[in-house]
Short mmCIF file of C-alpha atoms in Angstrom, two decimals:
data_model
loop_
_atom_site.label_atom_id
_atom_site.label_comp_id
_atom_site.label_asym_id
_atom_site.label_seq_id
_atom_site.Cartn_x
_atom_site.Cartn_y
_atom_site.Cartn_z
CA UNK A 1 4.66 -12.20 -3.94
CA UNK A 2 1.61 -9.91 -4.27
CA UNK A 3 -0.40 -10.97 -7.24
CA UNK A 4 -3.14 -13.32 -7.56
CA UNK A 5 -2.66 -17.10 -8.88
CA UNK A 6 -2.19 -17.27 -12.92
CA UNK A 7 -4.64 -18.43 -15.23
CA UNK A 8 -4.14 -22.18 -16.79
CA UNK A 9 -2.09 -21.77 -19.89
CA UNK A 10 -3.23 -21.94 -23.36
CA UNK A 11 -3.69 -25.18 -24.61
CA UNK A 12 -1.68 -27.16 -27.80
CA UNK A 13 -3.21 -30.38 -28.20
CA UNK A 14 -6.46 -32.56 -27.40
CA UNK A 15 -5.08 -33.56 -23.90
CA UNK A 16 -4.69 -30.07 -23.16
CA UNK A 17 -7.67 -29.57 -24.27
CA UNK A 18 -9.22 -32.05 -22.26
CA UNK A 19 -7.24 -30.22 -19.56
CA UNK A 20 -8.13 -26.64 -20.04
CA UNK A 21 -12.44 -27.60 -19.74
CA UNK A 22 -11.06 -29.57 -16.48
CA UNK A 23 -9.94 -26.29 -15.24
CA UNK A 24 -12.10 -23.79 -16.79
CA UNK A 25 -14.77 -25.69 -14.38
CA UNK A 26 -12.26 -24.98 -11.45
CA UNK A 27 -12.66 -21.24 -11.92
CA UNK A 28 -15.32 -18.99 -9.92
CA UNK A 29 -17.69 -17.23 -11.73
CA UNK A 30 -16.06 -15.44 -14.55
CA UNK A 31 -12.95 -15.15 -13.02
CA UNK A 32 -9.94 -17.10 -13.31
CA UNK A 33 -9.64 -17.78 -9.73
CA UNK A 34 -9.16 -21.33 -8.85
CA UNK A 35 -12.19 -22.45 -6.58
CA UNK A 36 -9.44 -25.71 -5.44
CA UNK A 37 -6.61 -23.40 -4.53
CA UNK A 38 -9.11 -20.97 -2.38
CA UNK A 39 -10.50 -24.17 -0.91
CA UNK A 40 -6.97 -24.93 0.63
CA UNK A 41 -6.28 -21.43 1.41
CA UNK A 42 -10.01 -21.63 3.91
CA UNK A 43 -8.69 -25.07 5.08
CA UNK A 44 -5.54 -24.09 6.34
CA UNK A 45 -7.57 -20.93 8.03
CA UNK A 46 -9.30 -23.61 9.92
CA UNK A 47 -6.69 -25.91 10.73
CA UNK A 48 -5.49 -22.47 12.44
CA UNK A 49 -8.26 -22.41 14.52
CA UNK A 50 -8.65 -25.76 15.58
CA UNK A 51 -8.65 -26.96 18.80
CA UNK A 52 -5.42 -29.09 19.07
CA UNK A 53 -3.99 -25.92 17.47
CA UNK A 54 -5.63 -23.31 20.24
CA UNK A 55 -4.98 -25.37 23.48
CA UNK A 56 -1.18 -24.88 23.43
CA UNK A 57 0.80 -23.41 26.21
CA UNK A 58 1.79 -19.91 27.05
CA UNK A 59 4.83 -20.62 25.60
CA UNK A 60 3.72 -20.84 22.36
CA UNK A 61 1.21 -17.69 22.66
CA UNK A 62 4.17 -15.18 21.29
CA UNK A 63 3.68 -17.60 18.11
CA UNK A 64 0.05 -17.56 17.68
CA UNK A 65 0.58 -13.51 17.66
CA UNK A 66 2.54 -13.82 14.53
CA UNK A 67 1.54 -15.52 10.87
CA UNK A 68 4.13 -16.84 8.52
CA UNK A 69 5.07 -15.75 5.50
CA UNK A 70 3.44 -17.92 3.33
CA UNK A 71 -0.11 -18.10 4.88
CA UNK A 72 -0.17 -13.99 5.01
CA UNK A 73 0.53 -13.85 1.23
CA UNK A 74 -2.11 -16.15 0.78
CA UNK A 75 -4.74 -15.07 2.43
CA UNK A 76 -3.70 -11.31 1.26
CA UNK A 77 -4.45 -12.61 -1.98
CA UNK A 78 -8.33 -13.77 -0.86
CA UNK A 79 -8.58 -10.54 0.55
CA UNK A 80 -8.07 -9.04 -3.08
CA UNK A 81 -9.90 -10.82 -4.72
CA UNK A 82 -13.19 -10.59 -2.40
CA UNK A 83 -13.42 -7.40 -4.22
CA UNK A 84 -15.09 -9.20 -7.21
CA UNK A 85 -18.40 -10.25 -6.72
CA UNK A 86 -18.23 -13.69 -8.33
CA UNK A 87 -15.40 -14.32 -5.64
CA UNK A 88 -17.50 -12.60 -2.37
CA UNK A 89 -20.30 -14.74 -3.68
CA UNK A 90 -18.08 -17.76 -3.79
CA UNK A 91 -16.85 -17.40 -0.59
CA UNK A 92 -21.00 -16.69 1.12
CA UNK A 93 -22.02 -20.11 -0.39
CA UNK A 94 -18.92 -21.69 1.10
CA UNK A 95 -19.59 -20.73 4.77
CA UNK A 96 -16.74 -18.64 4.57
CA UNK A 97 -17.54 -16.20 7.21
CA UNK A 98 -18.31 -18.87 9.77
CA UNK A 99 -14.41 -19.50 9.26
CA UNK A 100 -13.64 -16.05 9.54
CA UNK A 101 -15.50 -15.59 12.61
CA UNK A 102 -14.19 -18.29 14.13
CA UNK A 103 -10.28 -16.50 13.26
CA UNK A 104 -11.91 -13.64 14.94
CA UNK A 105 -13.26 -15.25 18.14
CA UNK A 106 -9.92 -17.53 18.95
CA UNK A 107 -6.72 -16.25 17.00
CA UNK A 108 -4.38 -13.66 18.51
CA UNK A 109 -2.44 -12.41 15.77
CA UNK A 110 -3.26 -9.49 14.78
CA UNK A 111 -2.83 -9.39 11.16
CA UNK A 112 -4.85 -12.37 10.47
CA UNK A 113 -7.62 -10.90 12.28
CA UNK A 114 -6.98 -7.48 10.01
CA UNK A 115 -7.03 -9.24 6.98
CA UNK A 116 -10.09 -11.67 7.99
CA UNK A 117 -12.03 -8.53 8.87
CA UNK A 118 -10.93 -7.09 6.03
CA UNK A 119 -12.09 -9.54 3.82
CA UNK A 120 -15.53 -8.96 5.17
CA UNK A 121 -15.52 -5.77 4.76
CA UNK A 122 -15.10 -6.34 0.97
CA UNK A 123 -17.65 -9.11 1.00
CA UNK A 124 -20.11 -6.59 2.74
CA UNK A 125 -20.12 -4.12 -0.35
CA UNK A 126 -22.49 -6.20 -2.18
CA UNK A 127 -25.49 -5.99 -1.12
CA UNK A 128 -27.04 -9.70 -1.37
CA UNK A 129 -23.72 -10.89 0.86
CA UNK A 130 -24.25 -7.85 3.91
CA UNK A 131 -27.84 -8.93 3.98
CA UNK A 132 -26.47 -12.02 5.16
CA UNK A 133 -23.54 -11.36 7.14
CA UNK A 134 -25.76 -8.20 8.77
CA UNK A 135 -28.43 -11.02 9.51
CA UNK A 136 -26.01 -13.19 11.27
CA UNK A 137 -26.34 -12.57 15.07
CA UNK A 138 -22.89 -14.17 16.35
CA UNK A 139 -21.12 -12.91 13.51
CA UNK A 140 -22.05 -9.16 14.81
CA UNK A 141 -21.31 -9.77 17.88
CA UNK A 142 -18.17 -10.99 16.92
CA UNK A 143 -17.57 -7.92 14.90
CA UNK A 144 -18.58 -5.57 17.71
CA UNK A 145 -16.30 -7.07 20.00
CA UNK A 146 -13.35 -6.24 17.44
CA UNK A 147 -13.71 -2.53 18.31
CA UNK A 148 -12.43 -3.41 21.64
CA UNK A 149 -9.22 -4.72 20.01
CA UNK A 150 -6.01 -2.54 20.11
CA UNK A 151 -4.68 -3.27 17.27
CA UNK A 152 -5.31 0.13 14.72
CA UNK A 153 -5.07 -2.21 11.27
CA UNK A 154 -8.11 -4.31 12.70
CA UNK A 155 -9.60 -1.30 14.37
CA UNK A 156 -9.72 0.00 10.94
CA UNK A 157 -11.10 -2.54 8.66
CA UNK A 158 -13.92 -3.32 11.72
CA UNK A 159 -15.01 0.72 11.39
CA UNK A 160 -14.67 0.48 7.57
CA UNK A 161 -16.59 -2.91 7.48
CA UNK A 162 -19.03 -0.89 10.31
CA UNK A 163 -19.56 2.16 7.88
CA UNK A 164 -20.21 0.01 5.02
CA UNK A 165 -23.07 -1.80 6.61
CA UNK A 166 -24.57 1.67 8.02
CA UNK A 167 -24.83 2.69 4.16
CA UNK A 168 -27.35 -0.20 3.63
CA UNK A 169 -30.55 1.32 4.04
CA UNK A 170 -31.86 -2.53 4.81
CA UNK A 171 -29.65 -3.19 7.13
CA UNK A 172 -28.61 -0.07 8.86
CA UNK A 173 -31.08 -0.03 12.16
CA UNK A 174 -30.17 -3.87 12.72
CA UNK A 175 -26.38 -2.03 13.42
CA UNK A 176 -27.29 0.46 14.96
CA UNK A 177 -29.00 -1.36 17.44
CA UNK A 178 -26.64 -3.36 18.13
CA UNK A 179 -24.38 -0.76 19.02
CA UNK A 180 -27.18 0.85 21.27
CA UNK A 181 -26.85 -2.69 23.21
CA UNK A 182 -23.06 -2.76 23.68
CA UNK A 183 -22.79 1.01 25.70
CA UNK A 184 -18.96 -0.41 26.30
CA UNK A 185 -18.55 0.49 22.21
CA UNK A 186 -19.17 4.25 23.16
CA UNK A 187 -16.07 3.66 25.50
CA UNK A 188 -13.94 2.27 22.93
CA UNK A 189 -14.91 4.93 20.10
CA UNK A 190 -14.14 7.71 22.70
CA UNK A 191 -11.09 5.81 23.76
CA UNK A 192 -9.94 5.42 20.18
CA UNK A 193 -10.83 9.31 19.27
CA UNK A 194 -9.26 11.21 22.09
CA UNK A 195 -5.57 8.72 22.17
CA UNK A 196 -5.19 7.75 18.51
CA UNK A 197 -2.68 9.38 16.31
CA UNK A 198 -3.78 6.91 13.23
CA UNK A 199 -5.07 9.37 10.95
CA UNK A 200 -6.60 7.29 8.48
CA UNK A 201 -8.32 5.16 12.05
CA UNK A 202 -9.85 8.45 13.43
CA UNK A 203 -11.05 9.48 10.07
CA UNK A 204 -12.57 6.27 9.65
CA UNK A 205 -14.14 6.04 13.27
CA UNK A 206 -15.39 9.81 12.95
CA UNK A 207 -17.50 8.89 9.45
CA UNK A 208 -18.88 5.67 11.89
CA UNK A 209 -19.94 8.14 13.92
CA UNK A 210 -21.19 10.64 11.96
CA UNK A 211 -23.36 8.18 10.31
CA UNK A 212 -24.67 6.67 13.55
CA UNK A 213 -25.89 10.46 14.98
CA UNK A 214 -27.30 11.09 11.38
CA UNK A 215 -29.32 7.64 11.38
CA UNK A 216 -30.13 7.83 14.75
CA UNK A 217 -31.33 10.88 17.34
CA UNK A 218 -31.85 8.84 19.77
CA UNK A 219 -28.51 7.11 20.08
CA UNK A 220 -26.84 10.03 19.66
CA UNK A 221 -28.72 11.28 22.52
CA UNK A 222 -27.68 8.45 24.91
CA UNK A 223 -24.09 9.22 23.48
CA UNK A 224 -24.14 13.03 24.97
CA UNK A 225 -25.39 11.39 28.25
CA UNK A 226 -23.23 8.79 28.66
CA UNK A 227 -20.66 10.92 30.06
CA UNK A 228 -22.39 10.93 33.42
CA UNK A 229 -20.27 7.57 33.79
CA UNK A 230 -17.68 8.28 35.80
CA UNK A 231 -14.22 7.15 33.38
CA UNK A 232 -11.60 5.12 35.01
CA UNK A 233 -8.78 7.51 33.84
CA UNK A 234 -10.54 10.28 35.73
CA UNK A 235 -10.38 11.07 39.58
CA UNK A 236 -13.55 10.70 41.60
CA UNK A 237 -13.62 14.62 43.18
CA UNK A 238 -14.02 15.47 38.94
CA UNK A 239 -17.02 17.47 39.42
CA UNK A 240 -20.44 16.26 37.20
CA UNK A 241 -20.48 19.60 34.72
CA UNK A 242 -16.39 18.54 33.40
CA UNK A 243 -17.39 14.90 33.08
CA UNK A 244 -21.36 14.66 32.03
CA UNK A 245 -20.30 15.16 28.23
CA UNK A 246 -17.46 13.20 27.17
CA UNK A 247 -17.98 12.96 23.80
CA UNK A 248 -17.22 16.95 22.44
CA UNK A 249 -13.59 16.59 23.62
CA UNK A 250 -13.01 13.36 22.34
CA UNK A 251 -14.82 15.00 18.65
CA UNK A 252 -12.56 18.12 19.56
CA UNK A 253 -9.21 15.77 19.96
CA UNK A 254 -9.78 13.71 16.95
CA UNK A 255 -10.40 16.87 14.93
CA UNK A 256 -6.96 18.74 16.20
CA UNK A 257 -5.07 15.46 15.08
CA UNK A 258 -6.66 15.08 11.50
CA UNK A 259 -6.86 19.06 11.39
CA UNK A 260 -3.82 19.65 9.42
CA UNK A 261 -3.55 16.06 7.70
CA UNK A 262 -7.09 15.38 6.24
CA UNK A 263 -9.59 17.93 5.12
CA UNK A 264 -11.93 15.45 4.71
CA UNK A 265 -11.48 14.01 8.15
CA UNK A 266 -11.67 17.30 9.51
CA UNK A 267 -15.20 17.93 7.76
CA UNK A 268 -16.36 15.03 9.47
CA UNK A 269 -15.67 15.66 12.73
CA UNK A 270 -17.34 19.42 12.27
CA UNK A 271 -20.17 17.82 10.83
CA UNK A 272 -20.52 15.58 14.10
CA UNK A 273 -20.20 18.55 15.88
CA UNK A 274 -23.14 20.48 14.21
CA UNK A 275 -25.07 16.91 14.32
CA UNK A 276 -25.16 17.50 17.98
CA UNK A 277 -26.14 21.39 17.74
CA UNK A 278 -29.55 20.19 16.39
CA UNK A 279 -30.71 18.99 19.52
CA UNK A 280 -30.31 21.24 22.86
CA UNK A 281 -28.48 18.76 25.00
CA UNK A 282 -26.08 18.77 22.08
CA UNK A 283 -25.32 22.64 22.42
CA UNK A 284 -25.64 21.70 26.22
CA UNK A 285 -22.79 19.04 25.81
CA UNK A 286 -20.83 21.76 23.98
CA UNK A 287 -21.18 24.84 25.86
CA UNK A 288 -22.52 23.95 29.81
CA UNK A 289 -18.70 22.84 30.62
CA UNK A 290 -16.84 26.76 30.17
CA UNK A 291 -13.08 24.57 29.43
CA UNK A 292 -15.12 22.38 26.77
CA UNK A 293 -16.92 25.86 25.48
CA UNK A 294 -14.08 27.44 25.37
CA UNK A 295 -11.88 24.34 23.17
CA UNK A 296 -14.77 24.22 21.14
CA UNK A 297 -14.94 28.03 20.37
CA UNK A 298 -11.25 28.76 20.03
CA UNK A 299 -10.85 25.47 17.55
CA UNK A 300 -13.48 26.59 15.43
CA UNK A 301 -12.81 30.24 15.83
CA UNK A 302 -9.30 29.68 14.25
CA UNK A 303 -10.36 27.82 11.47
CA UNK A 304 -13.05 30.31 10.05
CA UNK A 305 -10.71 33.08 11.17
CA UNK A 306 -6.87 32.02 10.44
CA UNK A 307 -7.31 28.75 8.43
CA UNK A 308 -10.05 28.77 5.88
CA UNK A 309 -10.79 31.17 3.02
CA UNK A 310 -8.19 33.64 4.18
CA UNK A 311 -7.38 37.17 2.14
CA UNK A 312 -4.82 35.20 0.00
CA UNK A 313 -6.65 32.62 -0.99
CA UNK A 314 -8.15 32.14 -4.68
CA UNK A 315 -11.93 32.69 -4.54
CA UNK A 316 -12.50 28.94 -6.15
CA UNK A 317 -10.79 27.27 -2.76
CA UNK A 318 -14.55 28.10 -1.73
CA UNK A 319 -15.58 25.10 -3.32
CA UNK A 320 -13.37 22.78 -1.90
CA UNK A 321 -14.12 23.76 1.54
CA UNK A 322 -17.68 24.74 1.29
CA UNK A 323 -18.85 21.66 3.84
CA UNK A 324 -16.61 22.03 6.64
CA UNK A 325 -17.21 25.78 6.97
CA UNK A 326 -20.85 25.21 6.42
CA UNK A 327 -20.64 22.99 9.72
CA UNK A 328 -18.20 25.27 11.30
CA UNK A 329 -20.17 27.82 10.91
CA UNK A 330 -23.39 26.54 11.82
CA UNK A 331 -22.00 25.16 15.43
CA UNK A 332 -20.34 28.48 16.03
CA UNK A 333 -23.56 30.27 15.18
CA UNK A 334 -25.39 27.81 17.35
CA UNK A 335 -23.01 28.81 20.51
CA UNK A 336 -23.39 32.10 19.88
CA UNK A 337 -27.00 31.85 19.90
CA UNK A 338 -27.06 29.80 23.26
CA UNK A 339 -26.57 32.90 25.25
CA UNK A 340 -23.94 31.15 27.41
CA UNK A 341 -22.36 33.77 29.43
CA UNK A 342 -18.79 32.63 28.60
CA UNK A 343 -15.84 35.63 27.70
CA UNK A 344 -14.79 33.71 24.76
CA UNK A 345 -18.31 34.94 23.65
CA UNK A 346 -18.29 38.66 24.39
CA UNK A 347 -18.68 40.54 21.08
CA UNK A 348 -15.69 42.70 21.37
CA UNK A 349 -13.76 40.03 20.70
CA UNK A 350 -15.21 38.08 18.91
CA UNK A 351 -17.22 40.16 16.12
CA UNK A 352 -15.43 41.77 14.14
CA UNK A 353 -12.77 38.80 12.98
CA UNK A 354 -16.04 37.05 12.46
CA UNK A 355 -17.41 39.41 10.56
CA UNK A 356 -14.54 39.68 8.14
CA UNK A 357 -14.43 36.00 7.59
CA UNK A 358 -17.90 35.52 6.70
CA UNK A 359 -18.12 38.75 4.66
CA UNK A 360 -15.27 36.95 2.84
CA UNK A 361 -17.09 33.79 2.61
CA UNK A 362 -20.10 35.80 1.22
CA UNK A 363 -18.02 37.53 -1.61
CA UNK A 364 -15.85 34.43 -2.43
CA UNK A 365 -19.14 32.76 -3.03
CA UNK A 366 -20.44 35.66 -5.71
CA UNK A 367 -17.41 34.57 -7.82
CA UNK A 368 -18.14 30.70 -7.13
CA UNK A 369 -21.60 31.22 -8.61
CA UNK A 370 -20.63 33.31 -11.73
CA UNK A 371 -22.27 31.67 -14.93
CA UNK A 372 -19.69 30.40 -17.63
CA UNK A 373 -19.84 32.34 -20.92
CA UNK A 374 -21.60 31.12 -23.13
CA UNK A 375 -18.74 28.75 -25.53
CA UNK A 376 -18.70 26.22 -28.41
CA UNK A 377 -17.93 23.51 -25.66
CA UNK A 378 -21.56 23.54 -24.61
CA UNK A 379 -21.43 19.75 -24.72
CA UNK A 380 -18.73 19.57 -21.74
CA UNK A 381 -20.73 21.75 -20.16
CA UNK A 382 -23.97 19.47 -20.34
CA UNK A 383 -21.93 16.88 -18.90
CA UNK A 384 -20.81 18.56 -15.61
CA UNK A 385 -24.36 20.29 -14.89
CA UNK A 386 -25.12 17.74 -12.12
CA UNK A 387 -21.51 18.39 -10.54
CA UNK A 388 -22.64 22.25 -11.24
CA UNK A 389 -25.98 21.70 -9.59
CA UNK A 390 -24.70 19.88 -6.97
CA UNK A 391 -22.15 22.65 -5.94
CA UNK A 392 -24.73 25.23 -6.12
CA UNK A 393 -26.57 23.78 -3.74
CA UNK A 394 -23.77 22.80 -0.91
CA UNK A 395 -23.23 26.91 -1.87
CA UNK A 396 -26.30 27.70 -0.97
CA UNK A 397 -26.80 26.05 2.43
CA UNK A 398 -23.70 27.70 3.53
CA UNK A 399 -24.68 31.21 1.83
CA UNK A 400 -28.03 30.73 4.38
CA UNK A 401 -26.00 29.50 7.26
CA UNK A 402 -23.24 32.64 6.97
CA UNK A 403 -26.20 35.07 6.13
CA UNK A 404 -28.15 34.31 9.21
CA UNK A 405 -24.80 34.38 11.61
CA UNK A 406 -24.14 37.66 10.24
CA UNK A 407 -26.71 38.79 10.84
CA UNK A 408 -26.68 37.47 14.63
CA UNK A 409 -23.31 39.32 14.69
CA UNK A 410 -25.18 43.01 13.49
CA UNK A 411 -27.85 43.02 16.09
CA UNK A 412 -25.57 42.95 18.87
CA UNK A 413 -23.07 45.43 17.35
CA UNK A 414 -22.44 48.53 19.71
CA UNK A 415 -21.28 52.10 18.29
CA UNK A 416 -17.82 50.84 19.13
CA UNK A 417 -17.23 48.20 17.56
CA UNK A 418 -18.44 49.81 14.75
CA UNK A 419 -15.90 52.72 14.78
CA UNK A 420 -13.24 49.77 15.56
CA UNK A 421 -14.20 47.82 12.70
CA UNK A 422 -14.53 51.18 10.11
CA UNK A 423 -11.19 52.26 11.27
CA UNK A 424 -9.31 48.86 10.81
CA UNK A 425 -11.37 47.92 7.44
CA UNK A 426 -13.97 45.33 8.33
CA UNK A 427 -16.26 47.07 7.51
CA UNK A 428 -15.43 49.09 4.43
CA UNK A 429 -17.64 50.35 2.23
CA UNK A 430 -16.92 47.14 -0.09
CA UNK A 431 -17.88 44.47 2.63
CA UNK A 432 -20.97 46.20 4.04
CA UNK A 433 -21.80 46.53 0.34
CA UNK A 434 -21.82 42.86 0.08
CA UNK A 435 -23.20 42.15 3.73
CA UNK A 436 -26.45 43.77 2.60
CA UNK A 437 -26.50 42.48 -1.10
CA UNK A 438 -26.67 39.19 0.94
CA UNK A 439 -28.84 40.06 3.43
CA UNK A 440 -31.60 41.73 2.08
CA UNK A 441 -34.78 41.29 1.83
CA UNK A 442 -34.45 38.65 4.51
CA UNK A 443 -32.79 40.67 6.89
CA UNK A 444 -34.06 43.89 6.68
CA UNK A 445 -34.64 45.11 10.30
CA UNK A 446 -31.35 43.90 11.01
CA UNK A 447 -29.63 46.03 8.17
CA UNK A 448 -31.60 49.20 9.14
CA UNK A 449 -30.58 49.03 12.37
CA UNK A 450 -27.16 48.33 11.51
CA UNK A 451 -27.32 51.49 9.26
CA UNK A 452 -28.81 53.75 11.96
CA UNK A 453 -25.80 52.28 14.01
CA UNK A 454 -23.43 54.12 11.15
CA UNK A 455 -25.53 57.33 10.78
CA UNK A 456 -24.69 58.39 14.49
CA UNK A 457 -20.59 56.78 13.51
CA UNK A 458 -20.08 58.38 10.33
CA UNK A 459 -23.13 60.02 8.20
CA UNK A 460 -21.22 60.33 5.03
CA UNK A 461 -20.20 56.74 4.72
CA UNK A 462 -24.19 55.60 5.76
CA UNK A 463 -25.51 58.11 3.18
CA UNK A 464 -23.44 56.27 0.11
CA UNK A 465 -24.42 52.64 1.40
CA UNK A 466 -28.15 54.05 1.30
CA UNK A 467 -27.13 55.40 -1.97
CA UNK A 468 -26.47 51.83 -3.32
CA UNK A 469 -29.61 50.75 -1.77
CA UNK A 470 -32.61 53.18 -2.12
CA UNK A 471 -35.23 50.28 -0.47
CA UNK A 472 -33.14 51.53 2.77
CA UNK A 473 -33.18 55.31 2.35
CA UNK A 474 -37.06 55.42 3.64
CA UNK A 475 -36.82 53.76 7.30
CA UNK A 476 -33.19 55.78 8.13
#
């Protein structure tokens, strides 16, 4: 039985009456929740925890890991219904999360502790009530330690309860410094990104993270440096390069097991990724190790390459994936930049795919950014020009970020690849067309030498590009 406890029936007669003002006073807030009914529901959750109940011997512990029937329906039902305020509110004047902490600190089954955190979590997305829960000292610490649990339900609702509290701008750098005090959280994070196959878990954990290293430099900093631990699953000889930065393979793992399940998850973890390119340890973290380079590279290489905005795609798929190849990008622009002398680097093999994906990019996104015509709907179109405006601007940062890795790409272009790349059609007459429409003014040096590049390859083909663009024709 899923749904919540019926209303009192209509009334037919003054007794009834009498009756229904009874239990109109018995309901919380507006609703038509019964204030007695949740009152038994939080007594039975402490009779749970109670001592006489928690001193029991070993042979009763496989029965504390499991919750009956009844008592799981019920409390399932106070976990809906702590998604109305009037309820959440209810249950913060009651002391209710003293009780649920108190689940969380002594009971072993799993699904109470799920559904208690869970409850929390709900209570937490109203503001007044994760003030209060946030401001509670044991109560964090009680929620901290449920990271270390191993069960993925309550590992879930503690990183969704987690992420909800980040969001609070008044209550955001009380979190995050408690997580700066428990270092064994980085541990479980990692632990729980590189071994989990829970999709909807890593997802979860990865926008904890994300928002952590976006709130905080400085504990994302202690996070690339805490790899210098040495981990228990690794042997001692491990030299200090492969194990100083532990957290880019666990990222990398996490995103290869949402990859094909979760766009959205997969976004996050590239954003994480390009999080830590904005600080040079970060790029440090990501390219010092040559096997965590290299991971890194090929991963993201494949997307922009093999995955995203491919030949056959509609131009308007541009706009659903606009954020993860803005971060893709970005990080594999920010390798490339590093000067790491790696192979999976070397231009010959790299530039050319590259260049055909982001020349794609570039000319997918002149079709994104066409104008409507003009059409008697002009109301419908007042109503999406945030959405519009919005879009243009996500377009925008990853026009600049493509734009400047191109243009990376053309200063380090040699007469061969250029040949290569005119021969096998990445750079047709179409593409550099649109390579310069995109980079110019900005980029001029780069373009002229780019075009000098093509006289000495093939002086027809340079002398119709500089016909298309005269400001050019001067410095060649």
């Amino acid at each position: 039985m899923d749904r919540n406890p019926s209303p009192p029936p209509p009334s037919r007669n003054e007794d009834d009456d009498q009756e229904e003002k009874v239990a109109g006073g018995d309901c919380i807030g507006s609703t038509v929740y019964s204030k007695h009914w949740l009152f038994g529901v939080l007594s039975r959750l402490i009779q749970i925890v109670s001592p006489e109940n928690t001193k029991s011997s070993s042979d009763d512990e496989e029965q504390q890991m499991e919750l009956d029937e009844e008592m799981e329906n019920e409390v399932c039902r106070v976990w809906d219904m702590s998604m109305d305020e009037d309820v959440a509110l209810f249950l913060q004047e009651f002391k209710a999360p003293d009780i649920f902490m108190g689940v969380l600190a002594k009971s072993k089954c799993p699904r109470l502790r799920e559904i208690c955190v869970g409850i929390l979590g709900n209570m937490s997305c109203f503001q007044e009530i994760c003030v209060s829960i946030s401001s509670d000292k044991n109560l964090g610490q009680v929620l901290l330690h449920c990271l270390y649990d191993s069960d993925p339900p309550t590992l879930l609702e503690t990183s969704r309860l987690l992420l909800t509290c980040l969001s609070q701008t008044e209550v955001a750098s009380v979190w995050v410094e408690r997580i700066r005090e428990h270092p064994a959280i980085y541990d479980s994070i990692c632990f729980i990104m590189s071994s989990s196959t829970n999709v909807d878990l890593l997802v979860k954990v990865g926008e904890v993270v994300d928002k952590l290293f976006d709130l905080d430099e400085k504990l994302m900093l202690e996070w690339i440096r805490n790899g210098a631990a040495q981990p228990l699953d690794q042997p001692q000889e491990e030299s200090e390069d492969q194990r100083a930065f532990r957290i880019v393979p666990c990222v990398l793992e996490a995103a290869k097991q949402v990859r094909s399940e979760n766009l959205e998850g997969l976004d996050v973890y590239m954003h994480i990724l390009q999080l830590l390119t904005t600080i040079d340890d970060g790029i440090q973290a990501i390219v010092q190790c040559p096997d965590t380079g290299k991971d890194t590279w090929n991963l993201l290489f494949d997307l922009v390459c093999h995955e995203f905005c491919q030949s056959d795609d509609p131009p308007i798929i541009l706009q659903e994936q606009k954020t993860v190849l803005a971060s893709v990008f970005s990080v594999l622009s920010a390798m490339y930049a590093s000067r790491a002398e790696q192979e999976y680097l070397k231009i010959e093999q790299v530039g050319l795919p590259l260049i055909d994906s982001l020349i794609r990019v570039l000319e997918n996104m002149e079709h994104c950014q066409k104008k409507p015509e003009d059409s008697a709907e002009s109301s419908t179109e007042e109503i999406k020009k945030s959405d519009l405006t919005q879009d243009d601007f996500h377009l925008k940062i990853l026009k600049d970020i493509s734009c400047e890795f191109l243009s990376n790409i053309f200063q380090v272009l040699t007469k061969d690849t250029v040949t290569k790349g005119l021969k096998e059609g990445q750079l047709s007459k179409q593409k550099c067309s649109c390579a310069f429409q995109n980079l110019l003014p900005f980029y001029s040096p780069v373009v002229e030498d780019f075009l000098k590049i093509l006289h000495e390859v093939d002086k027809t083909f340079a002398g119709d590009l500089e016909e298309s663009f005269p400001s050019l024709k001067v410095q060649t």
